[in-house]
Amino acid sequence: MDFPILETDRLILRQLTRNDAKDLFEYFSLDIVMEYYDLATFTELEEAEKLIDTFNNDFENNKGFRWAIELKGENKVIGTCGYHNWFHEHFKAEIGYELNPEYWQKAYMKEAVQPILSFGFEKMNLHRIEAFIDPANISSEKLLFSAGFQKEGTMRDFFFEKGKFVDATIFGLLKDRK
């Protein structure tokens, strides 16, 4: 299967390439972006290249999809969004995303998430899409609510990240209830 390209009014959602490493490093090297991410702030361009390789390996191994979010006409990746933890036998996957802070509060992620959710339900045959976020990540919570997700609860000390245990709030979206 070729990697699917999705389009919106302002965005092209496509497969990441190593040519995108500089754009990813631009924001993965910012503490403000990595505050709620399960990776340390990037200090080397090679870390962005390895992340791109990981996302593409997941696609090649039928474990997920991670789209580059590119601004139409600008040839610049401003974020990524996609699926990981894809459990085929349970018809569910987890969605994840991040965005360069220069583009926050402009509804780009909301615009990107819609075709990705449709792709998950229609092409990946998902019944359930999950998201796990830090309870303090209010912007992510607002995005998920706007996309139709329901807050299902908070799990205490659910992840061990950056040397400490952190809670996770789980959100779910069901195919027949979107």
GROMACS .gro file of N, CA and C in nm:
model
  534
    1MET      N    1   0.084  -0.118   0.000
    1MET     CA    2   0.000   0.000   0.000
    1MET      C    3   0.089   0.125   0.000
    2ASP      N    4   0.055   0.218  -0.086
    2ASP     CA    5   0.125   0.346  -0.085
    2ASP      C    6   0.073   0.429   0.031
    3PHE      N    7   0.159   0.516   0.084
    3PHE     CA    8   0.117   0.601   0.194
    3PHE      C    9   0.009   0.697   0.144
    4PRO      N   10  -0.103   0.704   0.214
    4PRO     CA   11  -0.214   0.789   0.168
    4PRO      C   12  -0.184   0.938   0.186
    5ILE      N   13  -0.219   1.016   0.086
    5ILE     CA   14  -0.208   1.161   0.092
    5ILE      C   15  -0.349   1.216   0.113
    6LEU      N   16  -0.364   1.299   0.213
    6LEU     CA   17  -0.493   1.360   0.245
    6LEU      C   18  -0.478   1.511   0.229
    7GLU      N   19  -0.584   1.578   0.190
    7GLU     CA   20  -0.578   1.724   0.173
    7GLU      C   21  -0.694   1.791   0.241
    8THR      N   22  -0.668   1.912   0.289
    8THR     CA   23  -0.773   1.999   0.343
    8THR      C   24  -0.760   2.132   0.270
    9ASP      N   25  -0.835   2.230   0.313
    9ASP     CA   26  -0.828   2.361   0.248
    9ASP      C   27  -0.688   2.420   0.254
   10ARG      N   28  -0.622   2.408   0.370
   10ARG     CA   29  -0.492   2.473   0.389
   10ARG      C   30  -0.373   2.378   0.398
   11LEU      N   31  -0.401   2.247   0.405
   11LEU     CA   32  -0.296   2.152   0.439
   11LEU      C   33  -0.286   2.035   0.341
   12ILE      N   34  -0.164   1.983   0.330
   12ILE     CA   35  -0.140   1.854   0.265
   12ILE      C   36  -0.087   1.762   0.373
   13LEU      N   37  -0.150   1.647   0.388
   13LEU     CA   38  -0.108   1.547   0.486
   13LEU      C   39  -0.044   1.435   0.406
   14ARG      N   40   0.086   1.413   0.428
   14ARG     CA   41   0.163   1.319   0.346
   14ARG      C   42   0.265   1.247   0.432
   15GLN      N   43   0.332   1.151   0.370
   15GLN     CA   44   0.435   1.077   0.442
   15GLN      C   45   0.556   1.166   0.470
   16LEU      N   46   0.613   1.148   0.587
   16LEU     CA   47   0.735   1.218   0.623
   16LEU      C   48   0.853   1.161   0.545
   17THR      N   49   0.948   1.247   0.511
   17THR     CA   50   1.074   1.203   0.452
   17THR      C   51   1.187   1.265   0.534
   18ARG      N   52   1.306   1.212   0.513
   18ARG     CA   53   1.422   1.267   0.586
   18ARG      C   54   1.444   1.415   0.551
   19ASN      N   55   1.394   1.460   0.437
   19ASN     CA   56   1.404   1.602   0.402
   19ASN      C   57   1.325   1.690   0.498
   20ASP      N   58   1.235   1.631   0.575
   20ASP     CA   59   1.154   1.706   0.671
   20ASP      C   60   1.222   1.719   0.807
   21ALA      N   61   1.337   1.658   0.824
   21ALA     CA   62   1.402   1.655   0.955
   21ALA      C   63   1.428   1.795   1.010
   22LYS      N   64   1.471   1.887   0.926
   22LYS     CA   65   1.500   2.023   0.973
   22LYS      C   66   1.373   2.090   1.028
   23ASP      N   67   1.261   2.073   0.957
   23ASP     CA   68   1.134   2.131   1.004
   23ASP      C   69   1.092   2.071   1.138
   24LEU      N   70   1.106   1.938   1.152
   24LEU     CA   71   1.069   1.874   1.278
   24LEU      C   72   1.163   1.918   1.391
   25PHE      N   73   1.292   1.923   1.361
   25PHE     CA   74   1.389   1.963   1.463
   25PHE      C   75   1.360   2.105   1.512
   26GLU      N   76   1.311   2.190   1.422
   26GLU     CA   77   1.282   2.329   1.457
   26GLU      C   78   1.191   2.338   1.580
   27TYR      N   79   1.093   2.249   1.588
   27TYR     CA   80   1.002   2.257   1.703
   27TYR      C   81   1.022   2.145   1.805
   28PHE      N   82   1.075   2.029   1.767
   28PHE     CA   83   1.105   1.924   1.864
   28PHE      C   84   1.222   1.964   1.954
   29SER      N   85   1.293   2.070   1.919
   29SER     CA   86   1.402   2.120   2.001
   29SER      C   87   1.355   2.226   2.101
   30LEU      N   88   1.224   2.249   2.106
   30LEU     CA   89   1.167   2.348   2.198
   30LEU      C   90   1.104   2.279   2.319
   31ASP      N   91   1.143   2.322   2.437
   31ASP     CA   92   1.087   2.262   2.560
   31ASP      C   93   0.935   2.277   2.566
   32ILE      N   94   0.882   2.387   2.517
   32ILE     CA   95   0.737   2.410   2.523
   32ILE      C   96   0.660   2.304   2.444
   33VAL      N   97   0.719   2.255   2.335
   33VAL     CA   98   0.654   2.151   2.255
   33VAL      C   99   0.667   2.015   2.325
   34MET      N  100   0.779   1.992   2.387
   34MET     CA  101   0.809   1.861   2.444
   34MET      C  102   0.755   1.844   2.587
   35GLU      N  103   0.696   1.948   2.641
   35GLU     CA  104   0.646   1.942   2.779
   35GLU      C  105   0.555   1.821   2.802
   36TYR      N  106   0.467   1.793   2.710
   36TYR     CA  107   0.372   1.681   2.726
   36TYR      C  108   0.403   1.565   2.633
   37TYR      N  109   0.519   1.565   2.572
   37TYR     CA  110   0.559   1.460   2.478
   37TYR      C  111   0.644   1.358   2.553
   38ASP      N  112   0.638   1.233   2.511
   38ASP     CA  113   0.710   1.128   2.583
   38ASP      C  114   0.854   1.110   2.537
   39LEU      N  115   0.911   1.215   2.479
   39LEU     CA  116   1.052   1.216   2.440
   39LEU      C  117   1.119   1.338   2.500
   40ALA      N  118   1.251   1.330   2.518
   40ALA     CA  119   1.327   1.445   2.564
   40ALA      C  120   1.337   1.548   2.451
   41THR      N  121   1.356   1.674   2.488
   41THR     CA  122   1.375   1.780   2.390
   41THR      C  123   1.495   1.746   2.302
   42PHE      N  124   1.477   1.759   2.171
   42PHE     CA  125   1.583   1.723   2.077
   42PHE      C  126   1.699   1.823   2.085
   43THR      N  127   1.820   1.770   2.073
   43THR     CA  128   1.940   1.855   2.070
   43THR      C  129   2.020   1.834   1.942
   44GLU      N  130   1.986   1.732   1.864
   44GLU     CA  131   2.059   1.699   1.741
   44GLU      C  132   1.960   1.673   1.628
   45LEU      N  133   1.996   1.717   1.509
   45LEU     CA  134   1.912   1.694   1.391
   45LEU      C  135   1.888   1.544   1.369
   46GLU      N  136   1.986   1.462   1.403
   46GLU     CA  137   1.974   1.317   1.384
   46GLU      C  138   1.855   1.258   1.462
   47GLU      N  139   1.819   1.320   1.573
   47GLU     CA  140   1.704   1.272   1.650
   47GLU      C  141   1.575   1.286   1.568
   48ALA      N  142   1.563   1.394   1.494
   48ALA     CA  143   1.446   1.413   1.407
   48ALA      C  144   1.447   1.310   1.295
   49GLU      N  145   1.565   1.281   1.240
   49GLU     CA  146   1.576   1.180   1.134
   49GLU      C  147   1.535   1.043   1.187
   50LYS      N  148   1.579   1.008   1.308
   50LYS     CA  149   1.544   0.879   1.367
   50LYS      C  150   1.394   0.869   1.394
   51LEU      N  151   1.333   0.980   1.438
   51LEU     CA  152   1.189   0.980   1.462
   51LEU      C  153   1.113   0.958   1.331
   52ILE      N  154   1.156   1.023   1.226
   52ILE     CA  155   1.094   1.004   1.095
   52ILE      C  156   1.108   0.857   1.053
   53ASP      N  157   1.225   0.800   1.073
   53ASP     CA  158   1.246   0.658   1.041
   53ASP      C  159   1.151   0.569   1.121
   54THR      N  160   1.133   0.601   1.249
   54THR     CA  161   1.042   0.523   1.335
   54THR      C  162   0.899   0.530   1.283
   55PHE      N  163   0.853   0.651   1.252
   55PHE     CA  164   0.717   0.667   1.199
   55PHE      C  165   0.701   0.588   1.068
   56ASN      N  166   0.799   0.596   0.981
   56ASN     CA  167   0.789   0.526   0.852
   56ASN      C  168   0.801   0.375   0.868
   57ASN      N  169   0.881   0.329   0.962
   57ASN     CA  170   0.890   0.185   0.990
   57ASN      C  171   0.757   0.133   1.043
   58ASP      N  172   0.690   0.211   1.127
   58ASP     CA  173   0.558   0.169   1.176
   58ASP      C  174   0.462   0.151   1.059
   59PHE      N  175   0.467   0.243   0.962
   59PHE     CA  176   0.381   0.229   0.844
   59PHE      C  177   0.417   0.104   0.765
   60GLU      N  178   0.546   0.085   0.740
   60GLU     CA  179   0.591  -0.031   0.662
   60GLU      C  180   0.552  -0.164   0.729
   61ASN      N  181   0.548  -0.163   0.861
   61ASN     CA  182   0.516  -0.285   0.937
   61ASN      C  183   0.370  -0.293   0.978
   62ASN      N  184   0.286  -0.208   0.918
   62ASN     CA  185   0.141  -0.209   0.942
   62ASN      C  186   0.106  -0.186   1.089
   63LYS      N  187   0.185  -0.099   1.153
   63LYS     CA  188   0.162  -0.067   1.295
   63LYS      C  189   0.101   0.072   1.314
   64GLY      N  190   0.098   0.152   1.209
   64GLY     CA  191   0.042   0.285   1.223
   64GLY      C  192   0.070   0.374   1.104
   65PHE      N  193   0.024   0.496   1.114
   65PHE     CA  194   0.042   0.600   1.013
   65PHE      C  195   0.079   0.729   1.086
   66ARG      N  196   0.174   0.802   1.033
   66ARG     CA  197   0.203   0.935   1.087
   66ARG      C  198   0.222   1.029   0.969
   67TRP      N  199   0.130   1.123   0.957
   67TRP     CA  200   0.132   1.218   0.847
   67TRP      C  201   0.212   1.342   0.881
   68ALA      N  202   0.288   1.391   0.785
   68ALA     CA  203   0.345   1.525   0.792
   68ALA      C  204   0.230   1.621   0.765
   69ILE      N  205   0.224   1.728   0.843
   69ILE     CA  206   0.126   1.834   0.818
   69ILE      C  207   0.201   1.947   0.749
   70GLU      N  208   0.174   1.961   0.621
   70GLU     CA  209   0.245   2.060   0.539
   70GLU      C  210   0.149   2.171   0.498
   71LEU      N  211   0.194   2.295   0.511
   71LEU     CA  212   0.115   2.407   0.464
   71LEU      C  213   0.116   2.409   0.312
   72LYS      N  214   0.000   2.417   0.252
   72LYS     CA  215  -0.008   2.422   0.106
   72LYS      C  216   0.069   2.543   0.054
   73GLY      N  217   0.146   2.520  -0.050
   73GLY     CA  218   0.218   2.628  -0.115
   73GLY      C  219   0.344   2.674  -0.044
   74GLU      N  220   0.374   2.620   0.075
   74GLU     CA  221   0.491   2.667   0.149
   74GLU      C  222   0.598   2.561   0.165
   75ASN      N  223   0.568   2.435   0.132
   75ASN     CA  224   0.666   2.327   0.142
   75ASN      C  225   0.732   2.324   0.280
   76LYS      N  226   0.652   2.346   0.384
   76LYS     CA  227   0.703   2.346   0.521
   76LYS      C  228   0.615   2.256   0.607
   77VAL      N  229   0.680   2.165   0.681
   77VAL     CA  230   0.608   2.079   0.774
   77VAL      C  231   0.593   2.154   0.905
   78ILE      N  232   0.468   2.170   0.949
   78ILE     CA  233   0.442   2.245   1.072
   78ILE      C  234   0.402   2.154   1.188
   79GLY      N  235   0.389   2.024   1.160
   79GLY     CA  236   0.354   1.929   1.266
   79GLY      C  237   0.334   1.791   1.207
   80THR      N  238   0.296   1.698   1.294
   80THR     CA  239   0.260   1.564   1.249
   80THR      C  240   0.137   1.518   1.325
   81CYS      N  241   0.069   1.420   1.268
   81CYS     CA  242  -0.048   1.362   1.333
   81CYS      C  243  -0.067   1.223   1.277
   82GLY      N  244  -0.112   1.132   1.362
   82GLY     CA  245  -0.138   0.999   1.311
   82GLY      C  246  -0.164   0.898   1.420
   83TYR      N  247  -0.153   0.771   1.380
   83TYR     CA  248  -0.191   0.660   1.467
   83TYR      C  249  -0.070   0.576   1.505
   84HIS      N  250  -0.072   0.531   1.629
   84HIS     CA  251   0.024   0.434   1.680
   84HIS      C  252  -0.053   0.341   1.775
   85ASN      N  253   0.017   0.244   1.829
   85ASN     CA  254  -0.051   0.145   1.915
   85ASN      C  255  -0.178   0.093   1.847
   86TRP      N  256  -0.162   0.051   1.722
   86TRP     CA  257  -0.274  -0.001   1.642
   86TRP      C  258  -0.292  -0.149   1.675
   87PHE      N  259  -0.403  -0.181   1.737
   87PHE     CA  260  -0.438  -0.318   1.772
   87PHE      C  261  -0.543  -0.366   1.672
   88HIS      N  262  -0.497  -0.430   1.566
   88HIS     CA  263  -0.586  -0.475   1.459
   88HIS      C  264  -0.697  -0.565   1.513
   89GLU      N  265  -0.660  -0.655   1.602
   89GLU     CA  266  -0.757  -0.753   1.653
   89GLU      C  267  -0.866  -0.688   1.739
   90HIS      N  268  -0.840  -0.568   1.788
   90HIS     CA  269  -0.939  -0.497   1.870
   90HIS      C  270  -1.001  -0.378   1.796
   91PHE      N  271  -0.960  -0.358   1.670
   91PHE     CA  272  -1.015  -0.250   1.586
   91PHE      C  273  -0.998  -0.113   1.651
   92LYS      N  274  -0.880  -0.092   1.711
   92LYS     CA  275  -0.855   0.036   1.776
   92LYS      C  276  -0.711   0.080   1.756
   93ALA      N  277  -0.691   0.211   1.769
   93ALA     CA  278  -0.557   0.270   1.760
   93ALA      C  279  -0.557   0.398   1.842
   94GLU      N  280  -0.437   0.443   1.874
   94GLU     CA  281  -0.420   0.566   1.950
   94GLU      C  282  -0.375   0.677   1.856
   95ILE      N  283  -0.434   0.794   1.871
   95ILE     CA  284  -0.396   0.908   1.789
   95ILE      C  285  -0.297   0.994   1.868
   96GLY      N  286  -0.203   1.052   1.794
   96GLY     CA  287  -0.106   1.144   1.854
   96GLY      C  288  -0.077   1.256   1.757
   97TYR      N  289  -0.027   1.367   1.808
   97TYR     CA  290  -0.004   1.484   1.724
   97TYR      C  291   0.083   1.584   1.799
   98GLU      N  292   0.144   1.672   1.721
   98GLU     CA  293   0.215   1.787   1.776
   98GLU      C  294   0.227   1.891   1.666
   99LEU      N  295   0.249   2.015   1.706
   99LEU     CA  296   0.249   2.126   1.613
   99LEU      C  297   0.355   2.228   1.653
  100ASN      N  298   0.420   2.284   1.554
  100ASN     CA  299   0.514   2.392   1.577
  100ASN      C  300   0.439   2.508   1.644
  101PRO      N  301   0.490   2.562   1.756
  101PRO     CA  302   0.415   2.666   1.828
  101PRO      C  303   0.389   2.793   1.747
  102GLU      N  304   0.466   2.816   1.641
  102GLU     CA  305   0.436   2.932   1.554
  102GLU      C  306   0.296   2.922   1.494
  103TYR      N  307   0.240   2.800   1.492
  103TYR     CA  308   0.112   2.775   1.425
  103TYR      C  309   0.002   2.737   1.524
  104TRP      N  310   0.028   2.753   1.653
  104TRP     CA  311  -0.074   2.724   1.754
  104TRP      C  312  -0.186   2.828   1.745
  105GLN      N  313  -0.303   2.787   1.789
  105GLN     CA  314  -0.421   2.874   1.799
  105GLN      C  315  -0.469   2.926   1.663
  106LYS      N  316  -0.445   2.847   1.556
  106LYS     CA  317  -0.490   2.886   1.423
  106LYS      C  318  -0.575   2.776   1.359
  107ALA      N  319  -0.614   2.678   1.440
  107ALA     CA  320  -0.703   2.567   1.400
  107ALA      C  321  -0.640   2.474   1.295
  108TYR      N  322  -0.508   2.474   1.283
  108TYR     CA  323  -0.445   2.382   1.189
  108TYR      C  324  -0.461   2.237   1.232
  109MET      N  325  -0.440   2.210   1.361
  109MET     CA  326  -0.451   2.071   1.405
  109MET      C  327  -0.595   2.022   1.396
  110LYS      N  328  -0.689   2.107   1.429
  110LYS     CA  329  -0.830   2.069   1.415
  110LYS      C  330  -0.861   2.033   1.269
  111GLU      N  331  -0.805   2.110   1.177
  111GLU     CA  332  -0.825   2.085   1.034
  111GLU      C  333  -0.758   1.954   0.991
  112ALA      N  334  -0.641   1.925   1.047
  112ALA     CA  335  -0.568   1.802   1.011
  112ALA      C  336  -0.633   1.677   1.068
  113VAL      N  337  -0.686   1.688   1.188
  113VAL     CA  338  -0.741   1.571   1.258
  113VAL      C  339  -0.864   1.514   1.187
  114GLN      N  340  -0.947   1.599   1.130
  114GLN     CA  341  -1.073   1.551   1.072
  114GLN      C  342  -1.053   1.445   0.963
  115PRO      N  343  -0.971   1.469   0.860
  115PRO     CA  344  -0.955   1.364   0.758
  115PRO      C  345  -0.880   1.242   0.812
  116ILE      N  346  -0.797   1.262   0.913
  116ILE     CA  347  -0.724   1.150   0.973
  116ILE      C  348  -0.820   1.061   1.051
  117LEU      N  349  -0.915   1.120   1.121
  117LEU     CA  350  -1.018   1.040   1.190
  117LEU      C  351  -1.102   0.964   1.089
  118SER      N  352  -1.144   1.031   0.983
  118SER     CA  353  -1.223   0.963   0.879
  118SER      C  354  -1.144   0.848   0.819
  119PHE      N  355  -1.015   0.870   0.793
  119PHE     CA  356  -0.930   0.764   0.738
  119PHE      C  357  -0.925   0.645   0.834
  120GLY      N  358  -0.913   0.673   0.963
  120GLY     CA  359  -0.907   0.566   1.062
  120GLY      C  360  -1.031   0.479   1.061
  121PHE      N  361  -1.146   0.543   1.059
  121PHE     CA  362  -1.271   0.467   1.062
  121PHE      C  363  -1.300   0.399   0.928
  122GLU      N  364  -1.274   0.468   0.818
  122GLU     CA  365  -1.314   0.416   0.687
  122GLU      C  366  -1.210   0.324   0.623
  123LYS      N  367  -1.082   0.355   0.635
  123LYS     CA  368  -0.977   0.278   0.566
  123LYS      C  369  -0.904   0.180   0.658
  124MET      N  370  -0.887   0.216   0.785
  124MET     CA  371  -0.817   0.127   0.879
  124MET      C  372  -0.915   0.033   0.949
  125ASN      N  373  -1.044   0.056   0.926
  125ASN     CA  374  -1.150  -0.025   0.986
  125ASN      C  375  -1.149  -0.018   1.139
  126LEU      N  376  -1.116   0.100   1.192
  126LEU     CA  377  -1.116   0.118   1.337
  126LEU      C  378  -1.258   0.131   1.388
  127HIS      N  379  -1.280   0.078   1.505
  127HIS     CA  380  -1.406   0.100   1.576
  127HIS      C  381  -1.386   0.205   1.685
  128ARG      N  382  -1.264   0.209   1.739
  128ARG     CA  383  -1.234   0.299   1.851
  128ARG      C  384  -1.101   0.369   1.826
  129ILE      N  385  -1.099   0.500   1.851
  129ILE     CA  386  -0.977   0.579   1.848
  129ILE      C  387  -0.957   0.637   1.986
  130GLU      N  388  -0.837   0.617   2.040
  130GLU     CA  389  -0.806   0.664   2.175
  130GLU      C  390  -0.701   0.774   2.171
  131ALA      N  391  -0.700   0.855   2.275
  131ALA     CA  392  -0.595   0.954   2.295
  131ALA      C  393  -0.565   0.957   2.445
  132PHE      N  394  -0.437   0.959   2.477
  132PHE     CA  395  -0.392   0.972   2.615
  132PHE      C  396  -0.318   1.104   2.627
  133ILE      N  397  -0.364   1.190   2.716
  133ILE     CA  398  -0.298   1.320   2.731
  133ILE      C  399  -0.269   1.348   2.877
  134ASP      N  400  -0.174   1.436   2.899
  134ASP     CA  401  -0.147   1.486   3.034
  134ASP      C  402  -0.268   1.568   3.078
  135PRO      N  403  -0.319   1.547   3.199
  135PRO     CA  404  -0.437   1.624   3.243
  135PRO      C  405  -0.418   1.775   3.238
  136ALA      N  406  -0.294   1.821   3.241
  136ALA     CA  407  -0.268   1.965   3.237
  136ALA      C  408  -0.267   2.021   3.095
  137ASN      N  409  -0.274   1.934   2.995
  137ASN     CA  410  -0.266   1.979   2.856
  137ASN      C  411  -0.405   2.022   2.807
  138ILE      N  412  -0.442   2.142   2.845
  138ILE     CA  413  -0.576   2.193   2.817
  138ILE      C  414  -0.600   2.212   2.667
  139SER      N  415  -0.499   2.255   2.593
  139SER     CA  416  -0.516   2.274   2.448
  139SER      C  417  -0.549   2.142   2.379
  140SER      N  418  -0.481   2.035   2.420
  140SER     CA  419  -0.508   1.905   2.361
  140SER      C  420  -0.649   1.858   2.398
  141GLU      N  421  -0.687   1.882   2.522
  141GLU     CA  422  -0.821   1.845   2.566
  141GLU      C  423  -0.927   1.917   2.482
  142LYS      N  424  -0.909   2.046   2.459
  142LYS     CA  425  -1.004   2.122   2.377
  142LYS      C  426  -1.012   2.067   2.235
  143LEU      N  427  -0.896   2.033   2.179
  143LEU     CA  428  -0.894   1.975   2.044
  143LEU      C  429  -0.974   1.846   2.039
  144LEU      N  430  -0.951   1.758   2.136
  144LEU     CA  431  -1.020   1.629   2.137
  144LEU      C  432  -1.171   1.647   2.154
  145PHE      N  433  -1.212   1.735   2.244
  145PHE     CA  434  -1.355   1.762   2.260
  145PHE      C  435  -1.415   1.815   2.129
  146SER      N  436  -1.343   1.905   2.062
  146SER     CA  437  -1.396   1.963   1.938
  146SER      C  438  -1.408   1.858   1.827
  147ALA      N  439  -1.327   1.751   1.837
  147ALA     CA  440  -1.332   1.644   1.736
  147ALA      C  441  -1.433   1.536   1.773
  148GLY      N  442  -1.502   1.552   1.886
  148GLY     CA  443  -1.607   1.457   1.923
  148GLY      C  444  -1.566   1.351   2.023
  149PHE      N  445  -1.442   1.355   2.072
  149PHE     CA  446  -1.397   1.258   2.171
  149PHE      C  447  -1.468   1.280   2.304
  150GLN      N  448  -1.480   1.172   2.379
  150GLN     CA  449  -1.533   1.181   2.515
  150GLN      C  450  -1.421   1.152   2.613
  151LYS      N  451  -1.421   1.228   2.722
  151LYS     CA  452  -1.326   1.205   2.830
  151LYS      C  453  -1.375   1.083   2.908
  152GLU      N  454  -1.288   0.985   2.925
  152GLU     CA  455  -1.330   0.859   2.987
  152GLU      C  456  -1.272   0.838   3.126
  153GLY      N  457  -1.174   0.918   3.163
  153GLY     CA  458  -1.119   0.904   3.297
  153GLY      C  459  -0.971   0.940   3.301
  154THR      N  460  -0.919   0.946   3.422
  154THR     CA  461  -0.777   0.975   3.441
  154THR      C  462  -0.713   0.858   3.515
  155MET      N  463  -0.604   0.811   3.459
  155MET     CA  464  -0.531   0.700   3.520
  155MET      C  465  -0.408   0.756   3.590
  156ARG      N  466  -0.397   0.727   3.718
  156ARG     CA  467  -0.289   0.781   3.800
  156ARG      C  468  -0.158   0.710   3.770
  157ASP      N  469  -0.051   0.789   3.761
  157ASP     CA  470   0.084   0.736   3.738
  157ASP      C  471   0.087   0.632   3.625
  158PHE      N  472   0.023   0.666   3.516
  158PHE     CA  473   0.005   0.572   3.406
  158PHE      C  474   0.130   0.555   3.320
  159PHE      N  475   0.207   0.664   3.304
  159PHE     CA  476   0.330   0.659   3.224
  159PHE      C  477   0.448   0.699   3.312
  160PHE      N  478   0.565   0.647   3.278
  160PHE     CA  479   0.689   0.690   3.339
  160PHE      C  480   0.765   0.765   3.231
  161GLU      N  481   0.771   0.898   3.245
  161GLU     CA  482   0.830   0.983   3.142
  161GLU      C  483   0.927   1.081   3.206
  162LYS      N  484   1.043   1.093   3.145
  162LYS     CA  485   1.141   1.192   3.187
  162LYS      C  486   1.173   1.181   3.335
  163GLY      N  487   1.181   1.056   3.382
  163GLY     CA  488   1.224   1.031   3.519
  163GLY      C  489   1.117   1.039   3.626
  164LYS      N  490   0.990   1.050   3.584
  164LYS     CA  491   0.884   1.055   3.686
  164LYS      C  492   0.756   0.991   3.633
  165PHE      N  493   0.671   0.952   3.725
  165PHE     CA  494   0.541   0.898   3.688
  165PHE      C  495   0.446   1.014   3.661
  166VAL      N  496   0.364   0.998   3.556
  166VAL     CA  497   0.267   1.102   3.521
  166VAL      C  498   0.131   1.039   3.496
  167ASP      N  499   0.029   1.116   3.529
  167ASP     CA  500  -0.108   1.072   3.505
  167ASP      C  501  -0.139   1.084   3.355
  168ALA      N  502  -0.243   1.013   3.314
  168ALA     CA  503  -0.290   1.024   3.176
  168ALA      C  504  -0.443   1.027   3.177
  169THR      N  505  -0.498   1.123   3.107
  169THR     CA  506  -0.642   1.127   3.086
  169THR      C  507  -0.669   1.059   2.952
  170ILE      N  508  -0.762   0.964   2.953
  170ILE     CA  509  -0.794   0.891   2.831
  170ILE      C  510  -0.921   0.948   2.770
  171PHE      N  511  -0.915   0.964   2.639
  171PHE     CA  512  -1.029   1.008   2.558
  171PHE      C  513  -1.057   0.900   2.456
  172GLY      N  514  -1.183   0.882   2.421
  172GLY     CA  515  -1.220   0.784   2.321
  172GLY      C  516  -1.322   0.839   2.224
  173LEU      N  517  -1.312   0.791   2.101
  173LEU     CA  518  -1.409   0.824   1.996
  173LEU      C  519  -1.447   0.693   1.930
  174LEU      N  520  -1.577   0.666   1.925
  174LEU     CA  521  -1.626   0.542   1.865
  174LEU      C  522  -1.683   0.570   1.726
  175LYS      N  523  -1.667   0.473   1.638
  175LYS     CA  524  -1.708   0.490   1.498
  175LYS      C  525  -1.855   0.529   1.486
  176ASP      N  526  -1.942   0.464   1.559
  176ASP     CA  527  -2.084   0.491   1.543
  176ASP      C  528  -2.132   0.608   1.627
  177ARG      N  529  -2.038   0.678   1.693
  177ARG     CA  530  -2.079   0.790   1.779
  177ARG      C  531  -2.002   0.917   1.750
  178LYS      N  532  -1.939   0.925   1.632
  178LYS     CA  533  -1.859   1.044   1.604
  178LYS      C  534  -1.944   1.163   1.565
   0.00000   0.00000   0.00000
